PDB file of C-alpha atoms and ligand atoms in Angstrom:
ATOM      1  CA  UNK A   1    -132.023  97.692-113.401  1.00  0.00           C
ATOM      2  CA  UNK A   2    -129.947  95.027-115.377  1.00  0.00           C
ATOM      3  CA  UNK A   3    -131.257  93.155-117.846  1.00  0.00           C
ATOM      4  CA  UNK A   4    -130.708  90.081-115.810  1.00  0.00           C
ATOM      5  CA  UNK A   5    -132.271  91.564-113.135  1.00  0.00           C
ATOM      6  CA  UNK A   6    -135.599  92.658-115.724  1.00  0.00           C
ATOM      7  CA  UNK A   7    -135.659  88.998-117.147  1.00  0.00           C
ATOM      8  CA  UNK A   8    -135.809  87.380-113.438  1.00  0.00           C
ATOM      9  CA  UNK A   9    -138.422  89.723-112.704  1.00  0.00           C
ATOM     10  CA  UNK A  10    -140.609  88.928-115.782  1.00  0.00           C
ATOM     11  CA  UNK A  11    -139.752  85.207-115.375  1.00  0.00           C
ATOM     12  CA  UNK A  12    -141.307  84.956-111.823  1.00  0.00           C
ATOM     13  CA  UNK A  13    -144.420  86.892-113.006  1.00  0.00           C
ATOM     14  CA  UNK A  14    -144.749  84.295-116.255  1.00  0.00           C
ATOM     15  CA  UNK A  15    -144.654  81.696-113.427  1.00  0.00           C
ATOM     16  CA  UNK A  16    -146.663  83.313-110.855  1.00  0.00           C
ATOM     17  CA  UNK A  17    -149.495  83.958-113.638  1.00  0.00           C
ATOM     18  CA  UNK A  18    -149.209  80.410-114.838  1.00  0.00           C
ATOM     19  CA  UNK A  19    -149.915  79.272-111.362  1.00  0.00           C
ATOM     20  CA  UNK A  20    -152.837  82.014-110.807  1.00  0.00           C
ATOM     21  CA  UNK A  21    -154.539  80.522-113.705  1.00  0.00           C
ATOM     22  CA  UNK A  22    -154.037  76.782-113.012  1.00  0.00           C
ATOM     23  CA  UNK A  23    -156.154  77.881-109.502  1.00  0.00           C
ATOM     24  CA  UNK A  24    -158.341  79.809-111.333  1.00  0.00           C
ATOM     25  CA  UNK A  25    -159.494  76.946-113.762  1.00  0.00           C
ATOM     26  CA  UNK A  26    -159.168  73.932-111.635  1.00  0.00           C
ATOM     27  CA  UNK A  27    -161.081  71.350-112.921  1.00  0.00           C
ATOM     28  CA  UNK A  28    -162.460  72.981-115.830  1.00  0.00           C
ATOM     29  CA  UNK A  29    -162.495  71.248-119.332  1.00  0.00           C
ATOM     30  CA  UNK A  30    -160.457  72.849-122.159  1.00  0.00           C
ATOM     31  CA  UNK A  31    -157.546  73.108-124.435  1.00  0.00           C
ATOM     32  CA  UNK A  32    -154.520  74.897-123.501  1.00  0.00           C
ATOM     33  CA  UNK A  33    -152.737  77.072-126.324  1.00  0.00           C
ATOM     34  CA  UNK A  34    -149.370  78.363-126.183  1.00  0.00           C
ATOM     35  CA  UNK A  35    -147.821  81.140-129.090  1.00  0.00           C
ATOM     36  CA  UNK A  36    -144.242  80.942-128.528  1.00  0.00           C
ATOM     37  CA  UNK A  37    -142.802  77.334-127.403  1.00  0.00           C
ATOM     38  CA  UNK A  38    -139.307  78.262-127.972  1.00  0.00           C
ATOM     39  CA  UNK A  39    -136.979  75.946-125.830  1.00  0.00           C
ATOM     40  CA  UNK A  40    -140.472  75.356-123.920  1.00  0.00           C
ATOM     41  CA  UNK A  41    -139.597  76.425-120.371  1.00  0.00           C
ATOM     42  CA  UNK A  42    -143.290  77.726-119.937  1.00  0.00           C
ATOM     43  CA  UNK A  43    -144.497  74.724-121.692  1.00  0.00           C
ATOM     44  CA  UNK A  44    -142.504  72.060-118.762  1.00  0.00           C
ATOM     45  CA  UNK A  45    -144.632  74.464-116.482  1.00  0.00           C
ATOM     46  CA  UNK A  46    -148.191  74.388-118.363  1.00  0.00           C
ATOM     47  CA  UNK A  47    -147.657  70.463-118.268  1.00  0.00           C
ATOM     48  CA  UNK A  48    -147.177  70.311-114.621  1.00  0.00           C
ATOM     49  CA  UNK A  49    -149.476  72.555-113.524  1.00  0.00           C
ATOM     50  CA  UNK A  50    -152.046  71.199-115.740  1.00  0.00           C
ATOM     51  CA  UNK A  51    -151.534  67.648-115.832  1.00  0.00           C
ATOM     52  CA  UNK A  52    -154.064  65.942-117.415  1.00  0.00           C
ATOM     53  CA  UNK A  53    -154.875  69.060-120.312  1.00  0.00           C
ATOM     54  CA  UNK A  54    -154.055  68.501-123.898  1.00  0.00           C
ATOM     55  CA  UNK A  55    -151.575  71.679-124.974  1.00  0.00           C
ATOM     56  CA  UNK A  56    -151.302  73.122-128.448  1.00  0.00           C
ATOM     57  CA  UNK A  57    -148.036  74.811-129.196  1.00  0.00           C
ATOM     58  CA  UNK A  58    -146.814  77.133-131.962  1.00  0.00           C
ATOM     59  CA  UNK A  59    -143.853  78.646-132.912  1.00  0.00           C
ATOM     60  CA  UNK A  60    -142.014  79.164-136.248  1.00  0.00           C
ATOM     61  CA  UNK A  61    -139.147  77.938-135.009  1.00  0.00           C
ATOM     62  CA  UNK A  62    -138.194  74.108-133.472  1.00  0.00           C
ATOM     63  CA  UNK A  63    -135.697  74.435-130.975  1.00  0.00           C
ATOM     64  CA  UNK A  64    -137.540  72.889-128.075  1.00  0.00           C
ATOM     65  CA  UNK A  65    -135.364  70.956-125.510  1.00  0.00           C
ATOM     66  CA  UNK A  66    -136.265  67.255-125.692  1.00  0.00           C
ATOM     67  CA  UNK A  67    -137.532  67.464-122.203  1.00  0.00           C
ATOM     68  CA  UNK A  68    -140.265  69.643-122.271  1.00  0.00           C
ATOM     69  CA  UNK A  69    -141.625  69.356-126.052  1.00  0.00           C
ATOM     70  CA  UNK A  70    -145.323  69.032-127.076  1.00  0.00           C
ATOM     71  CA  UNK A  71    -146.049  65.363-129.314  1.00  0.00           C
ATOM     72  CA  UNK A  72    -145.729  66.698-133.077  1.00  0.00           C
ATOM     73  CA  UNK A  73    -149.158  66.519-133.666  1.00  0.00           C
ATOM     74  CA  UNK A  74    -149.819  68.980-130.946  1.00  0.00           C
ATOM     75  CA  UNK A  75    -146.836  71.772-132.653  1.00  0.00           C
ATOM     76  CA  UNK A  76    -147.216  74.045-135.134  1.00  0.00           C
ATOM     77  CA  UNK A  77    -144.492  75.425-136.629  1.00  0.00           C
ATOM     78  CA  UNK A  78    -144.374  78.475-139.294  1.00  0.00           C
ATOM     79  CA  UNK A  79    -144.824  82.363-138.734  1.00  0.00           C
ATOM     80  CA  UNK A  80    -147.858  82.839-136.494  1.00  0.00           C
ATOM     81  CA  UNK A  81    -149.994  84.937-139.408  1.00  0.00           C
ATOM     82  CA  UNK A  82    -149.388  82.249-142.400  1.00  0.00           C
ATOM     83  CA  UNK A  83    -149.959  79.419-139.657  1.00  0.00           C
ATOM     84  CA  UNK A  84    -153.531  81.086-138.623  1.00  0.00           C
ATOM     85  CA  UNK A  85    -154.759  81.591-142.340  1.00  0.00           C
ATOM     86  CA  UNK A  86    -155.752  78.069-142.125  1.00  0.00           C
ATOM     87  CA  UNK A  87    -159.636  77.578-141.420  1.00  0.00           C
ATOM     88  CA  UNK A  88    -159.147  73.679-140.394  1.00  0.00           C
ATOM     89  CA  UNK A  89    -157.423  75.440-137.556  1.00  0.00           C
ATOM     90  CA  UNK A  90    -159.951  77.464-136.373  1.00  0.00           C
ATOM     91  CA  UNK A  91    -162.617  74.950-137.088  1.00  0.00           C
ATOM     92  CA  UNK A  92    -160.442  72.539-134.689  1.00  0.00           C
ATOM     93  CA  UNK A  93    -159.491  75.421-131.805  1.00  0.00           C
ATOM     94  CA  UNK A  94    -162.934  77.223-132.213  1.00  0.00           C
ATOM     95  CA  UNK A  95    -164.736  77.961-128.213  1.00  0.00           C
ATOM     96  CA  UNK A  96    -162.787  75.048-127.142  1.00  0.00           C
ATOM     97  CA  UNK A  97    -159.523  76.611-125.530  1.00  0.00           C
ATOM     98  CA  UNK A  98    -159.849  78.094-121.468  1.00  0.00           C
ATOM     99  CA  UNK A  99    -155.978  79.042-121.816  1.00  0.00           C
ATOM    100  CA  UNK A 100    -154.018  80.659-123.898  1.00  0.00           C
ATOM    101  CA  UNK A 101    -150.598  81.582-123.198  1.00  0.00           C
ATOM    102  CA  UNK A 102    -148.898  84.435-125.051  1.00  0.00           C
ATOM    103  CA  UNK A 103    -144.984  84.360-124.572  1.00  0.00           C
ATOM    104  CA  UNK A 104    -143.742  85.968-128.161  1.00  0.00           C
ATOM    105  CA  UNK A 105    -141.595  88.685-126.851  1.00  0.00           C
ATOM    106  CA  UNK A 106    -138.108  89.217-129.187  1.00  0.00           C
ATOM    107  CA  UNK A 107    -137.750  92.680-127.623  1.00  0.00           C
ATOM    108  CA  UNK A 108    -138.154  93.846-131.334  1.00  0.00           C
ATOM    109  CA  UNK A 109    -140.346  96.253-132.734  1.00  0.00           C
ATOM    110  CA  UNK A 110    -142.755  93.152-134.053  1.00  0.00           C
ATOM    111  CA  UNK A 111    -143.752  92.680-129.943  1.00  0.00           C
ATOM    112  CA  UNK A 112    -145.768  96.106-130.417  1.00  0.00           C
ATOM    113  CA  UNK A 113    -148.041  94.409-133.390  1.00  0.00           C
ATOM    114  CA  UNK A 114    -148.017  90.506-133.145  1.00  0.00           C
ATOM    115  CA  UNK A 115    -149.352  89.541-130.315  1.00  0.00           C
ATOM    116  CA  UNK A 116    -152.557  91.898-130.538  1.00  0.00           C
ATOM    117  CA  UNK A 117    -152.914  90.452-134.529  1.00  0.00           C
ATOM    118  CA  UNK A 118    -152.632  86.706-132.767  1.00  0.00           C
ATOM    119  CA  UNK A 119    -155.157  87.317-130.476  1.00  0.00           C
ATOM    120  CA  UNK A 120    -157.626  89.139-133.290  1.00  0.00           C
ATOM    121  CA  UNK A 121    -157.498  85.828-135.255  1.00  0.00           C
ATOM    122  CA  UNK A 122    -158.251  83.440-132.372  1.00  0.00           C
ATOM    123  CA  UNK A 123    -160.343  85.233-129.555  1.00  0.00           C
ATOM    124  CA  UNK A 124    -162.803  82.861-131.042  1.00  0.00           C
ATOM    125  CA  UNK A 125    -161.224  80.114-129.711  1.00  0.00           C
ATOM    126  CA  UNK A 126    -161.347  80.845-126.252  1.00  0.00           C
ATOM    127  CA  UNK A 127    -164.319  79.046-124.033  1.00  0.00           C
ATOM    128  CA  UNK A 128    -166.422  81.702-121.778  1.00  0.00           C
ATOM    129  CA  UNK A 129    -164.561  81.728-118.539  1.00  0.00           C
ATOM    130  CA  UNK A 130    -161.272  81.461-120.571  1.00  0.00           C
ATOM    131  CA  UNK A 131    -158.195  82.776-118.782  1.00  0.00           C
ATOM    132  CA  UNK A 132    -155.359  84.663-121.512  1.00  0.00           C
ATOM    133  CA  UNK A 133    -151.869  85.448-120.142  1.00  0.00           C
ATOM    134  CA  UNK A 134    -149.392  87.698-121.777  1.00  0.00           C
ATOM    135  CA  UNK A 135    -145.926  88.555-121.723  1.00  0.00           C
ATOM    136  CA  UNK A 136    -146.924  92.020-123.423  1.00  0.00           C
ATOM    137  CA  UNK A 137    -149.688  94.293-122.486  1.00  0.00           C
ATOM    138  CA  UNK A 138    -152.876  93.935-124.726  1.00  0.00           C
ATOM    139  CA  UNK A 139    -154.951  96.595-125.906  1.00  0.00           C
ATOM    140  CA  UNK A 140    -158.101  94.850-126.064  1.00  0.00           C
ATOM    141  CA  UNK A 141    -160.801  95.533-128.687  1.00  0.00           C
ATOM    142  CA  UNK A 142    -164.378  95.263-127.509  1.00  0.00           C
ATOM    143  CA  UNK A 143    -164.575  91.588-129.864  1.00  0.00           C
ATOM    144  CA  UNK A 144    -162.339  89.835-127.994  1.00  0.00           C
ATOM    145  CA  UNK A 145    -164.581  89.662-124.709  1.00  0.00           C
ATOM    146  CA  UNK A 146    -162.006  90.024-122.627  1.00  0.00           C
ATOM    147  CA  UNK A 147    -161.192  91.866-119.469  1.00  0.00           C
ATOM    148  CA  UNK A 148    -158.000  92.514-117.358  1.00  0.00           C
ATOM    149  CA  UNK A 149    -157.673  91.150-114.710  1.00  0.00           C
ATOM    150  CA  UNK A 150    -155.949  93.082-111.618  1.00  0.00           C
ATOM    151  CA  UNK A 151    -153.343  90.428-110.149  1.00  0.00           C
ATOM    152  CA  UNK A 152    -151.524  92.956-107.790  1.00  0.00           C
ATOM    153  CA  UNK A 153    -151.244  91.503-104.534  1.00  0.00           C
ATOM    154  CA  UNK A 154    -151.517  88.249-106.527  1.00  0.00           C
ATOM    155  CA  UNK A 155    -148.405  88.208-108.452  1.00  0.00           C
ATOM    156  CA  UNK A 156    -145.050  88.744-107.810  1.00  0.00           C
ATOM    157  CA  UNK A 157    -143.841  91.994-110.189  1.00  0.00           C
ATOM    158  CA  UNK A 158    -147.697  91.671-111.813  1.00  0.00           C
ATOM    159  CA  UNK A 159    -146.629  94.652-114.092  1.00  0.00           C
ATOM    160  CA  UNK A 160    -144.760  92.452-116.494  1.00  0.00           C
ATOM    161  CA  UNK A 161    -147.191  89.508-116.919  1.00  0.00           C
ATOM    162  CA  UNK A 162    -150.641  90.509-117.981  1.00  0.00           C
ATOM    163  CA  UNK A 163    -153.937  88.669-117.497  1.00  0.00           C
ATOM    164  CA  UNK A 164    -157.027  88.844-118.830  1.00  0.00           C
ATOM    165  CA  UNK A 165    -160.213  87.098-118.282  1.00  0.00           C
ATOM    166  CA  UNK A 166    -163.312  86.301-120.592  1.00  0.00           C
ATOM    167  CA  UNK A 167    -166.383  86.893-118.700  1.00  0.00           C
ATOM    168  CA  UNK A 168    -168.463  83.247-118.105  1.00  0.00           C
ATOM    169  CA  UNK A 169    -171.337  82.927-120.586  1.00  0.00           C
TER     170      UNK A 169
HETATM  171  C1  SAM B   1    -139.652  84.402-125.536  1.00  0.00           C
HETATM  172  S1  SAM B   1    -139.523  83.094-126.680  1.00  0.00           S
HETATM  173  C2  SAM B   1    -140.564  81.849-125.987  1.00  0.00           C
HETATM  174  C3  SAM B   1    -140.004  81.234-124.739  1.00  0.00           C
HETATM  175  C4  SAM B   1    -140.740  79.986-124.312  1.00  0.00           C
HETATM  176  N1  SAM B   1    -142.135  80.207-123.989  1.00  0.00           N
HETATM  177  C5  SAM B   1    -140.038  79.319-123.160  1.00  0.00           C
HETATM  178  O1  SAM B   1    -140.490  79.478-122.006  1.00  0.00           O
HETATM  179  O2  SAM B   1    -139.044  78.632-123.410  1.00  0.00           O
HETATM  180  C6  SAM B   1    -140.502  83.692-128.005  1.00  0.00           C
HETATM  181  C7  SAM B   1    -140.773  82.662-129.088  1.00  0.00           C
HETATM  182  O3  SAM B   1    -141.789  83.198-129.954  1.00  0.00           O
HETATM  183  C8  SAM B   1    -141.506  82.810-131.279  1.00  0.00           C
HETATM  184  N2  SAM B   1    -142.141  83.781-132.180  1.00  0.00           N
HETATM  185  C9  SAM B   1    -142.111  85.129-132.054  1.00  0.00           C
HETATM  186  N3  SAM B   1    -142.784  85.698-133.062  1.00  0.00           N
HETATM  187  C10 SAM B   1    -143.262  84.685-133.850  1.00  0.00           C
HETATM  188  C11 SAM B   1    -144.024  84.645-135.057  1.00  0.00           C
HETATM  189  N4  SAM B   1    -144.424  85.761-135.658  1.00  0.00           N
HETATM  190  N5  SAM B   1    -144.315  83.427-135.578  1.00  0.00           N
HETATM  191  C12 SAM B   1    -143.895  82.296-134.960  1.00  0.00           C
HETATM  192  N6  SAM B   1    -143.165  82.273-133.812  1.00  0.00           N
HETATM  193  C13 SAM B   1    -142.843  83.464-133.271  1.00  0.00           C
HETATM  194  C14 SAM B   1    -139.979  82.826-131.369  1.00  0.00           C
HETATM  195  O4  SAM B   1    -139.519  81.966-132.385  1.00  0.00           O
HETATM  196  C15 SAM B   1    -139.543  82.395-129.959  1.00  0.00           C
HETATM  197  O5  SAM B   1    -139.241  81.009-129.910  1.00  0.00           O
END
């Protein structure tokens, strides 16, 4: 398969898993998170799809496109690890988020290790019910609370978006 061809694929499931969670959570009160604004296609989504949510973004770099950028009190920027050694961040994130959208993916060797070391320092965040969507696979350690959730049949190409679920209360 191309690479174009791969990217399409994963884009649709990053948008298909968006829009599983946004019917998933309905109504429900929370913060949305996102690791990874980049140029913030994903984010343009996140805001229509949940309208009336506040969303957090991070990323260590600011390149977002003017159109779909989160108000600069709402983005972090700085490498992930030195941003989350922070306890005022914790203390304001902490049970609070019901989404958190992982989209780090470089296609270097650091996809294998940061997005399992992002989620270590802020499973506490996440509300019971929470929904957590991934553009890699998670190996999830029995902390977290979190379970996968099987979106075949649910997703188009559900093999390269991942979602996982904490269990309600
Ligand atoms: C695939 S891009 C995000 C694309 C974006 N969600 C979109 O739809 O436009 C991955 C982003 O993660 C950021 N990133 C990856 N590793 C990071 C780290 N350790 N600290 C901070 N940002 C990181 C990169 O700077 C990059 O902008």
């Amino acid at each position: 398969m191309s690479r174009l061809d791969s990217h399409i694929r994963q884009k649709i499931a990053q948008r298909d898993a968006i829009d599983l969670a946004a019917r998933r959570l309905g109504d429900r009160e929370g913060l949305i998170v996102e690791f990874g604004l980049g140029t913030g296609r994903s984010y343009s989504h996140l805001a229509e799809r949940f309208p009336s949510r506040e969303i957090f973004c991070f990323d260590r770099r600011d390149v977002a496109h003017p159109r779909s950028r989160p108000p600069a009190d709402h983005f972090y920027i700085g490498e992930l690890l030195a941003v989350l050694a922070d306890p005022t961040l914790h203390h304001r994130f902490a049970g609070r988020v019901m989404l958190l959208h992982l989209d780090l993916g470089s296609g270097g060797p650091e996809d294998e290790t940061v997005p399992e070391l992002v989620v270590e320092r802020t499973h506490g965040w996440l509300a019971p019910g929470a929904v957590v969507l991934s553009d890699q696979e998670l190996t999830l350690a029995t902390a977290w609370c979190l379970d996968a959730v099987d979106t075949r049949g649910q997703l188009q190409h559900a093999d390269r978006y991942h979602v996982y679920r904490r269990p309600e209360g």
